[in-house]
Amino acid sequence: MNQKESVRNIIPWDGALSSSDFFCAASAFSEKWKRFNPSAPPWLWVPSPKHHLLSSHKEEGYLSLEDMCFIKSSEDQESCRSQTWKEESSISQEEEAVDTATLVQSCFDEVNHYDFHIVYSPSYRVPVLYFRSYHSDGQTLPFDEIEKDLPDYCAKIRLESKWTFITHEEHPYLNRPWYKLHPCGTSEWMKLLFHGDTSLNKNGFVIEHYLVSWFSVIGQVFDLKIPLAMLETVSC
Amino acid sequence: MSAAHSPTSLTKVVVHLRATGDAPILKQSKFKIAGTDKFAKVIDFLRRQLHRETLFVYVNSAFSPNPDELIIDLHTNFGFDGKLVVNYACSMAWG
């Protein structure tokens, strides 16, 4: 046990982690994701160019999962189909063919693409989820459309919860506006998840499982499931 | 509903609901629930009992189960001593 670890064991854990711990946690998370969730797009580490004159950690960067597709629910597709039916009954045969094709096509266009980035916040000392969404043609989705992709109970959670809410601000590395899940409650509920139990912090247990546990909560906002096998821990 | 020989599909799981932080403690905290039920049932039950829409619900292996997970799967993988311990906390004050 090195000096850093022994200090950690004495001081009660505050639910947060350092930038270099985030890098370790990110490596463990992306590796587990690849192993237990191979059908999903992978989480890739994107190293960031150094902004500062002073040398920063060479492990500075963020995790990126791009092009997760959210297909419109079958209910929506059915309402598309019922519109087709109405159209067919009121127009001539020639027009019918064209209109049907147009309506059907708009159903198939209803695939929303999501990019997710897990970025470390130095001020809150926790990971933050940034996301953006766009149609297949590249057009950005406005927030009220993103909301339709989220499970119903999530809307309630976002409105009422003091722990997760969505803001629209500049991505810390990409200088473009992205949406993010605000991190102010993160360290509190991360502390709860690990019971604030410093004994769990032996041998880097917390670091290794931090992002998996974090994602089990955050992923629910988008109904992104973690396979149970990925959540299994070796000890306790 | 308590048959002597229950087929696997009717297996009931003991769930122990544990208050954490400043969450109110339930009068009755141990329940039997069908293994084929989803975790959403536990969440909804807690919401109704505590009259709160937003709760933070998690299990001891440091994660918050997706509401679609089956109780029996959670119990098999993360149960301990014959029961599944489900912790809950209330939304904390903004700070």
PDB file of N, CA, C and O in Angstrom, chain A residues 16-17 34 40 63 74-75 77 88 119 128 141 168 174-175 182 201 219-220:
ATOM      1  N   ALA A  16     -15.948  11.735  -4.641  1.00  0.00           N
ATOM      2  CA  ALA A  16     -15.346  12.295  -5.852  1.00  0.00           C
ATOM      3  C   ALA A  16     -14.036  11.569  -6.165  1.00  0.00           C
ATOM      4  O   ALA A  16     -13.620  10.683  -5.434  1.00  0.00           O
ATOM      5  N   LEU A  17     -13.413  11.944  -7.271  1.00  0.00           N
ATOM      6  CA  LEU A  17     -12.126  11.324  -7.606  1.00  0.00           C
ATOM      7  C   LEU A  17     -11.228  12.290  -8.348  1.00  0.00           C
ATOM      8  O   LEU A  17     -11.683  13.284  -8.891  1.00  0.00           O
ATOM      9  N   LYS A  34     -16.702  -3.291 -23.214  1.00  0.00           N
ATOM     10  CA  LYS A  34     -16.379  -4.039 -24.427  1.00  0.00           C
ATOM     11  C   LYS A  34     -16.583  -5.532 -24.187  1.00  0.00           C
ATOM     12  O   LYS A  34     -17.059  -6.260 -25.048  1.00  0.00           O
ATOM     13  N   ALA A  40     -23.061  -3.158 -28.191  1.00  0.00           N
ATOM     14  CA  ALA A  40     -23.200  -1.699 -28.170  1.00  0.00           C
ATOM     15  C   ALA A  40     -21.944  -1.064 -28.761  1.00  0.00           C
ATOM     16  O   ALA A  40     -20.876  -1.679 -28.767  1.00  0.00           O
ATOM     17  N   LEU A  63     -14.021  10.066 -22.350  1.00  0.00           N
ATOM     18  CA  LEU A  63     -14.547   8.855 -22.971  1.00  0.00           C
ATOM     19  C   LEU A  63     -15.633   9.243 -23.961  1.00  0.00           C
ATOM     20  O   LEU A  63     -16.462  10.105 -23.672  1.00  0.00           O
ATOM     21  N   SER A  74     -42.486   1.794 -31.614  1.00  0.00           N
ATOM     22  CA  SER A  74     -43.447   1.252 -32.580  1.00  0.00           C
ATOM     23  C   SER A  74     -44.757   2.018 -32.521  1.00  0.00           C
ATOM     24  O   SER A  74     -45.481   2.090 -33.488  1.00  0.00           O
ATOM     25  N   GLU A  75     -45.065   2.618 -31.366  1.00  0.00           N
ATOM     26  CA  GLU A  75     -46.295   3.411 -31.276  1.00  0.00           C
ATOM     27  C   GLU A  75     -46.250   4.545 -32.266  1.00  0.00           C
ATOM     28  O   GLU A  75     -47.199   4.838 -32.961  1.00  0.00           O
ATOM     29  N   GLN A  77     -44.465   4.647 -34.933  1.00  0.00           N
ATOM     30  CA  GLN A  77     -44.508   4.132 -36.292  1.00  0.00           C
ATOM     31  C   GLN A  77     -45.924   3.776 -36.684  1.00  0.00           C
ATOM     32  O   GLN A  77     -46.333   3.921 -37.821  1.00  0.00           O
ATOM     33  N   GLU A  88     -54.622   7.425 -48.107  1.00  0.00           N
ATOM     34  CA  GLU A  88     -54.975   6.552 -49.217  1.00  0.00           C
ATOM     35  C   GLU A  88     -56.458   6.640 -49.532  1.00  0.00           C
ATOM     36  O   GLU A  88     -56.868   6.562 -50.672  1.00  0.00           O
ATOM     37  N   VAL A 119     -16.917  13.280 -19.450  1.00  0.00           N
ATOM     38  CA  VAL A 119     -15.821  14.243 -19.273  1.00  0.00           C
ATOM     39  C   VAL A 119     -15.605  14.491 -17.791  1.00  0.00           C
ATOM     40  O   VAL A 119     -16.560  14.615 -17.028  1.00  0.00           O
ATOM     41  N   VAL A 128     -18.846  13.815 -15.801  1.00  0.00           N
ATOM     42  CA  VAL A 128     -20.061  14.492 -16.256  1.00  0.00           C
ATOM     43  C   VAL A 128     -20.435  13.914 -17.613  1.00  0.00           C
ATOM     44  O   VAL A 128     -19.567  13.717 -18.464  1.00  0.00           O
ATOM     45  N   LEU A 141     -30.973  17.760 -33.083  1.00  0.00           N
ATOM     46  CA  LEU A 141     -32.297  17.643 -32.479  1.00  0.00           C
ATOM     47  C   LEU A 141     -32.490  18.728 -31.430  1.00  0.00           C
ATOM     48  O   LEU A 141     -31.626  18.939 -30.586  1.00  0.00           O
ATOM     49  N   HIS A 168     -27.535  23.245 -21.100  1.00  0.00           N
ATOM     50  CA  HIS A 168     -27.005  23.355 -22.449  1.00  0.00           C
ATOM     51  C   HIS A 168     -25.808  24.287 -22.385  1.00  0.00           C
ATOM     52  O   HIS A 168     -25.965  25.477 -22.140  1.00  0.00           O
ATOM     53  N   LEU A 174     -14.551  20.650 -27.037  1.00  0.00           N
ATOM     54  CA  LEU A 174     -14.914  20.808 -28.445  1.00  0.00           C
ATOM     55  C   LEU A 174     -15.439  22.193 -28.809  1.00  0.00           C
ATOM     56  O   LEU A 174     -15.712  22.451 -29.968  1.00  0.00           O
ATOM     57  N   ASN A 175     -15.606  23.080 -27.837  1.00  0.00           N
ATOM     58  CA  ASN A 175     -16.053  24.449 -28.105  1.00  0.00           C
ATOM     59  C   ASN A 175     -17.321  24.521 -28.938  1.00  0.00           C
ATOM     60  O   ASN A 175     -17.451  25.353 -29.826  1.00  0.00           O
ATOM     61  N   HIS A 182     -26.110  17.863 -15.248  1.00  0.00           N
ATOM     62  CA  HIS A 182     -25.353  18.654 -14.294  1.00  0.00           C
ATOM     63  C   HIS A 182     -24.804  17.801 -13.151  1.00  0.00           C
ATOM     64  O   HIS A 182     -25.504  16.979 -12.597  1.00  0.00           O
ATOM     65  N   ASN A 201     -12.208   1.105  -0.385  1.00  0.00           N
ATOM     66  CA  ASN A 201     -11.241   1.769  -1.221  1.00  0.00           C
ATOM     67  C   ASN A 201      -9.900   1.048  -1.260  1.00  0.00           C
ATOM     68  O   ASN A 201      -8.952   1.540  -1.820  1.00  0.00           O
ATOM     69  N   GLY A 219     -27.089   6.238 -16.758  1.00  0.00           N
ATOM     70  CA  GLY A 219     -27.623   5.561 -17.942  1.00  0.00           C
ATOM     71  C   GLY A 219     -29.131   5.461 -17.914  1.00  0.00           C
ATOM     72  O   GLY A 219     -29.776   5.393 -18.969  1.00  0.00           O
ATOM     73  N   GLN A 220     -29.721   5.483 -16.720  1.00  0.00           N
ATOM     74  CA  GLN A 220     -31.173   5.341 -16.617  1.00  0.00           C
ATOM     75  C   GLN A 220     -31.896   6.556 -17.198  1.00  0.00           C
ATOM     76  O   GLN A 220     -33.046   6.458 -17.592  1.00  0.00           O
TER      77      GLN A 220
END
